[in-house]
Amino acid sequence: MDGSSAPAGAGTITQDWAGYRPEEHAVWRRLFDRQARALADRAAPEFLDGIAALRVSADGIPDFRRLNDVLDRATGWQIVAVPGLVPDAVFFGHLAQRRFPSTCFIRRPEQLDYIEAPDVFHDIFGHVPMLMNPVFGDYMQAYGQGGLKALGLGSLHHLARLYWYTVEFGLVRTPAGLRIYGSGIVSSHAESIYALDSDRPHRLAFDLMRIMRTNYRIDDVQETYFVIDDYDQLFAATRPDFTPYYAALARQPDIAPGALVPGDRPIAREARP
Ligand code: PHE
Ligand code: FE
């Protein structure tokens, strides 16, 4: 399929790649260089493989048309450009069709360490490499379908926590130790160090219902991370119909971001050299 001719739906725009200014490419370059160094022995192998296969590089902000050719051949995913945050139903509708909505703008040089809203570095560098992985790509599509269902059931506040603690802030066990696959971590310099190296946060074994009860913070590094064994575990755990899960969750209290509860299984952090 030719990605450029697929109907992208209402609210999408076109990335004006030729219109980026040199200063904007320079911001990408600085972010990329810093993260490439930080993530070489911290990011999940699937993330690093995705970056390499997509040839996302320090050259500058990538052209979505080129990435879409590679993505389409690998997993059938496409990037669609959007002006900013889109309504939940629109976002889930895109994911359900294997389209990932991405912003086009890049943060200003004084925002290298923190921005309030996702920019093209977070959306492309952070999210798109994992869409090259077949199992993770299927999980993201299923999440979109599940999001539409949760919206209809009034349970999006529960499901949204699953996205937060996996897609955005997930850790994975590997033979070499814990690794990062969450986009919110890989696109943040401070958190890509903190998530693996700090003694402060909890690192708990993945537990679907526990995650959907756990509040999260959007204004600071996470107090708790959830660790999957692999993406098959994640996909298998989320395959059942969530309707009875939501009914059960409605009767259970939320858990604070930094709290521990009975049944939690802390995952030992490998000593890092
Ligand atoms: N199986 C879930 C449901 O029935 C959908 C889902 C899939 C949710 C993958 C999250 C991730 O709602
Ligand atoms: Fe994100």
CSV table of C-alpha atoms and ligand atoms in Angstrom, one decimal:
chain,number,residue,atom,x,y,z
A,1,MET,CA,0.0,0.0,0.0
A,2,ASP,CA,1.2,3.5,-0.8
A,3,GLY,CA,1.1,5.3,2.6
A,4,SER,CA,0.7,8.7,1.1
A,5,SER,CA,-2.6,7.9,-0.6
A,6,ALA,CA,-4.3,6.2,2.4
A,7,PRO,CA,-7.2,8.4,3.7
A,8,ALA,CA,-6.0,9.7,7.0
A,9,GLY,CA,-9.3,11.0,8.4
A,10,ALA,CA,-10.6,14.3,9.7
A,11,GLY,CA,-8.3,16.5,11.7
A,12,THR,CA,-5.0,15.4,10.1
A,13,ILE,CA,-2.6,17.8,8.5
A,14,THR,CA,0.5,17.4,6.3
A,15,GLN,CA,4.0,17.6,7.7
A,16,ASP,CA,5.7,20.5,6.0
A,17,TRP,CA,9.1,18.9,6.0
A,18,ALA,CA,10.7,21.3,3.7
A,19,GLY,CA,9.5,24.1,5.9
A,20,TYR,CA,11.5,23.2,9.1
A,21,ARG,CA,14.1,25.8,9.8
A,22,PRO,CA,17.8,24.9,10.5
A,23,GLU,CA,17.4,25.8,14.2
A,24,GLU,CA,14.5,23.3,14.4
A,25,HIS,CA,16.6,20.5,12.9
A,26,ALA,CA,19.4,21.5,15.3
A,27,VAL,CA,17.1,21.0,18.3
A,28,TRP,CA,16.3,17.5,17.1
A,29,ARG,CA,20.0,16.8,16.6
A,30,ARG,CA,20.9,17.8,20.2
A,31,LEU,CA,18.0,15.7,21.6
A,32,PHE,CA,18.9,12.7,19.4
A,33,ASP,CA,22.6,12.8,20.2
A,34,ARG,CA,22.0,13.0,23.9
A,35,GLN,CA,19.4,10.2,23.9
A,36,ALA,CA,21.5,8.0,21.6
A,37,ARG,CA,24.2,8.0,24.2
A,38,ALA,CA,22.0,7.6,27.2
A,39,LEU,CA,19.9,4.8,25.6
A,40,ALA,CA,22.6,2.6,24.1
A,41,ASP,CA,22.6,0.3,27.2
A,42,ARG,CA,19.3,1.4,28.6
A,43,ALA,CA,16.7,1.1,25.9
A,44,ALA,CA,15.0,-2.2,25.0
A,45,PRO,CA,16.7,-4.0,22.1
A,46,GLU,CA,13.4,-3.8,20.1
A,47,PHE,CA,13.4,0.0,20.5
A,48,LEU,CA,17.0,0.3,19.3
A,49,ASP,CA,16.3,-2.1,16.4
A,50,GLY,CA,13.4,0.1,15.4
A,51,ILE,CA,15.5,3.2,15.5
A,52,ALA,CA,18.1,1.6,13.3
A,53,ALA,CA,15.7,0.1,10.8
A,54,LEU,CA,13.8,3.4,10.4
A,55,ARG,CA,17.1,5.2,10.1
A,56,VAL,CA,15.9,7.8,12.5
A,57,SER,CA,19.2,9.7,13.1
A,58,ALA,CA,20.9,12.8,14.3
A,59,ASP,CA,20.5,14.3,10.8
A,60,GLY,CA,17.4,16.1,11.7
A,61,ILE,CA,13.6,15.9,12.0
A,62,PRO,CA,12.6,12.9,9.9
A,63,ASP,CA,10.3,13.2,6.9
A,64,PHE,CA,7.1,11.2,7.8
A,65,ARG,CA,6.8,10.1,4.1
A,66,ARG,CA,10.1,8.2,4.3
A,67,LEU,CA,9.3,6.7,7.7
A,68,ASN,CA,5.9,5.6,6.4
A,69,ASP,CA,7.5,3.6,3.6
A,70,VAL,CA,9.6,1.7,6.1
A,71,LEU,CA,6.8,1.2,8.6
A,72,ASP,CA,4.3,0.1,6.0
A,73,ARG,CA,6.6,-2.6,4.8
A,74,ALA,CA,7.4,-3.8,8.3
A,75,THR,CA,4.1,-3.8,10.2
A,76,GLY,CA,1.6,-1.8,8.2
A,77,TRP,CA,1.6,1.1,10.6
A,78,GLN,CA,1.5,4.7,9.3
A,79,ILE,CA,2.2,8.1,10.9
A,80,VAL,CA,-0.5,10.7,10.5
A,81,ALA,CA,0.3,14.3,11.3
A,82,VAL,CA,-2.0,16.2,13.7
A,83,PRO,CA,-1.8,19.7,15.0
A,84,GLY,CA,-1.6,18.7,18.7
A,85,LEU,CA,-3.5,16.6,21.2
A,86,VAL,CA,-6.6,15.1,19.5
A,87,PRO,CA,-9.9,14.0,21.2
A,88,ASP,CA,-9.8,10.6,22.7
A,89,ALA,CA,-12.2,9.0,20.2
A,90,VAL,CA,-10.2,10.3,17.3
A,91,PHE,CA,-7.0,9.1,18.8
A,92,PHE,CA,-8.3,5.6,19.5
A,93,GLY,CA,-9.9,5.5,16.0
A,94,HIS,CA,-6.5,6.2,14.4
A,95,LEU,CA,-4.7,3.5,16.5
A,96,ALA,CA,-7.5,1.0,15.7
A,97,GLN,CA,-6.6,1.6,12.0
A,98,ARG,CA,-2.9,1.3,12.6
A,99,ARG,CA,-2.3,5.0,12.3
A,100,PHE,CA,-0.2,6.8,14.9
A,101,PRO,CA,-1.0,10.5,15.3
A,102,SER,CA,2.1,12.6,15.6
A,103,THR,CA,2.6,16.3,16.2
A,104,CYS,CA,5.0,18.1,13.8
A,105,PHE,CA,6.3,20.9,15.9
A,106,ILE,CA,9.6,20.7,17.8
A,107,ARG,CA,10.3,22.1,21.2
A,108,ARG,CA,12.3,25.3,21.6
A,109,PRO,CA,16.0,25.1,22.5
A,110,GLU,CA,15.2,26.2,26.1
A,111,GLN,CA,12.8,23.3,26.5
A,112,LEU,CA,15.3,20.4,25.8
A,113,ASP,CA,14.6,18.9,29.3
A,114,TYR,CA,10.9,19.4,29.7
A,115,ILE,CA,7.8,20.3,27.7
A,116,GLU,CA,4.2,20.1,28.9
A,117,ALA,CA,2.8,18.7,25.6
A,118,PRO,CA,4.2,16.1,23.3
A,119,ASP,CA,6.2,17.3,20.3
A,120,VAL,CA,7.7,15.6,17.3
A,121,PHE,CA,10.7,14.3,19.2
A,122,HIS,CA,8.5,12.6,21.8
A,123,ASP,CA,6.0,11.3,19.2
A,124,ILE,CA,8.5,10.1,16.5
A,125,PHE,CA,11.6,9.2,18.5
A,126,GLY,CA,9.6,8.0,21.5
A,127,HIS,CA,6.7,6.1,19.9
A,128,VAL,CA,7.4,5.1,16.3
A,129,PRO,CA,10.4,2.7,16.8
A,130,MET,CA,8.3,0.2,18.8
A,131,LEU,CA,5.7,0.2,16.0
A,132,MET,CA,8.3,-1.7,14.0
A,133,ASN,CA,7.8,-4.6,16.4
A,134,PRO,CA,5.0,-6.9,15.2
A,135,VAL,CA,3.7,-7.9,18.7
A,136,PHE,CA,3.9,-4.3,20.0
A,137,GLY,CA,2.2,-3.0,16.9
A,138,ASP,CA,-0.7,-5.4,17.4
A,139,TYR,CA,-1.0,-4.4,21.0
A,140,MET,CA,-1.2,-0.7,20.0
A,141,GLN,CA,-4.0,-1.5,17.5
A,142,ALA,CA,-5.9,-3.6,20.1
A,143,TYR,CA,-5.5,-0.7,22.5
A,144,GLY,CA,-7.2,1.6,20.1
A,145,GLN,CA,-10.1,-0.8,19.7
A,146,GLY,CA,-10.2,-1.2,23.5
A,147,GLY,CA,-10.1,2.6,23.9
A,148,LEU,CA,-13.2,3.0,21.8
A,149,LYS,CA,-15.0,0.4,23.9
A,150,ALA,CA,-13.8,1.9,27.2
A,151,LEU,CA,-15.1,5.3,26.1
A,152,GLY,CA,-18.6,3.8,25.5
A,153,LEU,CA,-18.5,2.1,28.9
A,154,GLY,CA,-17.3,5.1,30.8
A,155,SER,CA,-14.1,3.4,31.9
A,156,LEU,CA,-11.5,5.3,30.1
A,157,HIS,CA,-9.9,6.6,33.3
A,158,HIS,CA,-9.0,3.0,34.1
A,159,LEU,CA,-7.8,2.0,30.6
A,160,ALA,CA,-5.8,5.2,30.3
A,161,ARG,CA,-3.5,4.0,33.1
A,162,LEU,CA,-2.6,0.9,31.1
A,163,TYR,CA,-1.3,3.1,28.3
A,164,TRP,CA,0.5,5.3,30.8
A,165,TYR,CA,2.3,2.5,32.6
A,166,THR,CA,3.1,0.5,29.4
A,167,VAL,CA,3.3,2.5,26.2
A,168,GLU,CA,4.6,5.6,27.9
A,169,PHE,CA,6.5,4.4,31.0
A,170,GLY,CA,7.1,0.7,30.6
A,171,LEU,CA,10.2,-1.3,31.5
A,172,VAL,CA,11.0,-4.8,30.2
A,173,ARG,CA,13.2,-7.5,31.6
A,174,THR,CA,16.0,-8.7,29.4
A,175,PRO,CA,18.9,-11.1,30.1
A,176,ALA,CA,21.1,-8.1,30.4
A,177,GLY,CA,18.9,-6.4,33.1
A,178,LEU,CA,15.9,-4.0,33.0
A,179,ARG,CA,15.5,-2.0,29.8
A,180,ILE,CA,13.2,0.9,28.8
A,181,TYR,CA,10.5,0.6,26.1
A,182,GLY,CA,8.2,3.4,27.3
A,183,SER,CA,8.1,6.5,25.0
A,184,GLY,CA,7.8,9.0,27.9
A,185,ILE,CA,11.0,7.6,29.3
A,186,VAL,CA,13.1,7.3,26.1
A,187,SER,CA,12.3,10.8,25.1
A,188,SER,CA,13.3,12.3,28.5
A,189,HIS,CA,17.0,12.5,29.3
A,190,ALA,CA,16.5,12.7,33.1
A,191,GLU,CA,14.0,10.0,33.3
A,192,SER,CA,15.9,7.6,31.1
A,193,ILE,CA,18.7,7.6,33.7
A,194,TYR,CA,16.3,7.8,36.7
A,195,ALA,CA,14.0,5.0,35.7
A,196,LEU,CA,16.8,2.4,35.7
A,197,ASP,CA,19.4,3.9,38.0
A,198,SER,CA,17.6,5.5,40.9
A,199,ASP,CA,16.8,3.8,44.2
A,200,ARG,CA,13.7,5.9,44.6
A,201,PRO,CA,10.9,4.5,42.4
A,202,HIS,CA,9.2,1.1,42.8
A,203,ARG,CA,9.7,-1.3,40.0
A,204,LEU,CA,6.9,-3.9,40.1
A,205,ALA,CA,6.0,-6.9,38.0
A,206,PHE,CA,3.3,-6.2,35.5
A,207,ASP,CA,-0.2,-6.7,36.9
A,208,LEU,CA,-3.0,-5.6,34.7
A,209,MET,CA,-5.7,-4.9,37.3
A,210,ARG,CA,-3.2,-3.3,39.7
A,211,ILE,CA,-2.1,-0.9,36.9
A,212,MET,CA,-5.6,0.0,36.1
A,213,ARG,CA,-6.1,1.0,39.8
A,214,THR,CA,-3.0,3.1,39.9
A,215,ASN,CA,-3.0,6.9,39.6
A,216,TYR,CA,-0.1,8.5,37.8
A,217,ARG,CA,1.7,11.8,37.9
A,218,ILE,CA,2.1,13.9,34.8
A,219,ASP,CA,4.3,16.6,36.4
A,220,ASP,CA,7.3,14.7,37.5
A,221,VAL,CA,9.2,11.4,37.0
A,222,GLN,CA,7.2,8.4,38.0
A,223,GLU,CA,7.1,6.9,41.5
A,224,THR,CA,6.3,3.4,40.2
A,225,TYR,CA,7.2,1.5,37.0
A,226,PHE,CA,5.7,-1.8,35.9
A,227,VAL,CA,8.0,-4.4,34.4
A,228,ILE,CA,6.9,-6.8,31.7
A,229,ASP,CA,8.7,-10.1,30.8
A,230,ASP,CA,8.1,-9.5,27.1
A,231,TYR,CA,5.5,-8.0,24.7
A,232,ASP,CA,3.7,-11.4,24.4
A,233,GLN,CA,2.9,-11.2,28.1
A,234,LEU,CA,1.5,-7.7,27.6
A,235,PHE,CA,-0.6,-8.7,24.6
A,236,ALA,CA,-1.9,-11.9,26.1
A,237,ALA,CA,-2.9,-10.2,29.4
A,238,THR,CA,-4.9,-7.6,27.5
A,239,ARG,CA,-6.6,-9.9,25.1
A,240,PRO,CA,-9.7,-10.8,27.2
A,241,ASP,CA,-12.9,-8.7,27.1
A,242,PHE,CA,-12.3,-5.9,29.7
A,243,THR,CA,-16.0,-5.3,30.3
A,244,PRO,CA,-16.1,-7.5,33.6
A,245,TYR,CA,-12.7,-6.0,34.6
A,246,TYR,CA,-14.2,-2.5,34.4
A,247,ALA,CA,-17.2,-3.6,36.5
A,248,ALA,CA,-14.8,-5.0,39.2
A,249,LEU,CA,-12.6,-1.9,39.1
A,250,ALA,CA,-15.6,0.4,39.7
A,251,ARG,CA,-15.8,-1.2,43.2
A,252,GLN,CA,-12.1,-0.9,44.1
A,253,PRO,CA,-10.3,2.1,45.5
A,254,ASP,CA,-7.6,3.8,43.4
A,255,ILE,CA,-3.9,3.3,44.4
A,256,ALA,CA,-1.7,6.3,44.9
A,257,PRO,CA,1.3,6.6,42.4
A,258,GLY,CA,3.9,5.8,45.0
A,259,ALA,CA,2.0,3.3,47.2
A,260,LEU,CA,2.7,-0.4,47.6
A,261,VAL,CA,-0.2,-2.9,48.1
A,262,PRO,CA,-0.4,-6.6,49.1
A,263,GLY,CA,0.5,-8.8,46.2
A,264,ASP,CA,3.0,-6.4,44.6
A,265,ARG,CA,6.1,-8.1,43.3
A,266,PRO,CA,9.1,-5.8,43.3
A,267,ILE,CA,11.6,-6.6,40.5
A,268,ALA,CA,15.2,-6.5,41.5
A,269,ARG,CA,17.3,-4.0,39.6
A,270,GLU,CA,20.5,-5.4,38.2
A,271,ALA,CA,23.6,-3.7,39.4
A,272,ARG,CA,24.8,-1.5,36.6
A,273,PRO,CA,28.5,-1.1,35.8
B,1,PHE,N1,-9.2,-6.6,25.3
B,1,PHE,C1,-9.5,-5.3,25.7
B,1,PHE,C2,-11.0,-5.0,25.8
B,1,PHE,O1,-11.8,-5.9,25.6
B,1,PHE,C3,-8.9,-4.3,24.6
B,1,PHE,C4,-7.5,-4.0,24.9
B,1,PHE,C5,-6.5,-4.5,24.2
B,1,PHE,C6,-7.2,-3.0,25.8
B,1,PHE,C7,-5.2,-4.2,24.4
B,1,PHE,C8,-5.9,-2.7,26.0
B,1,PHE,C9,-4.9,-3.2,25.3
B,1,PHE,O2,-11.4,-3.9,26.2
B,2,FE,FE,3.2,9.8,24.1
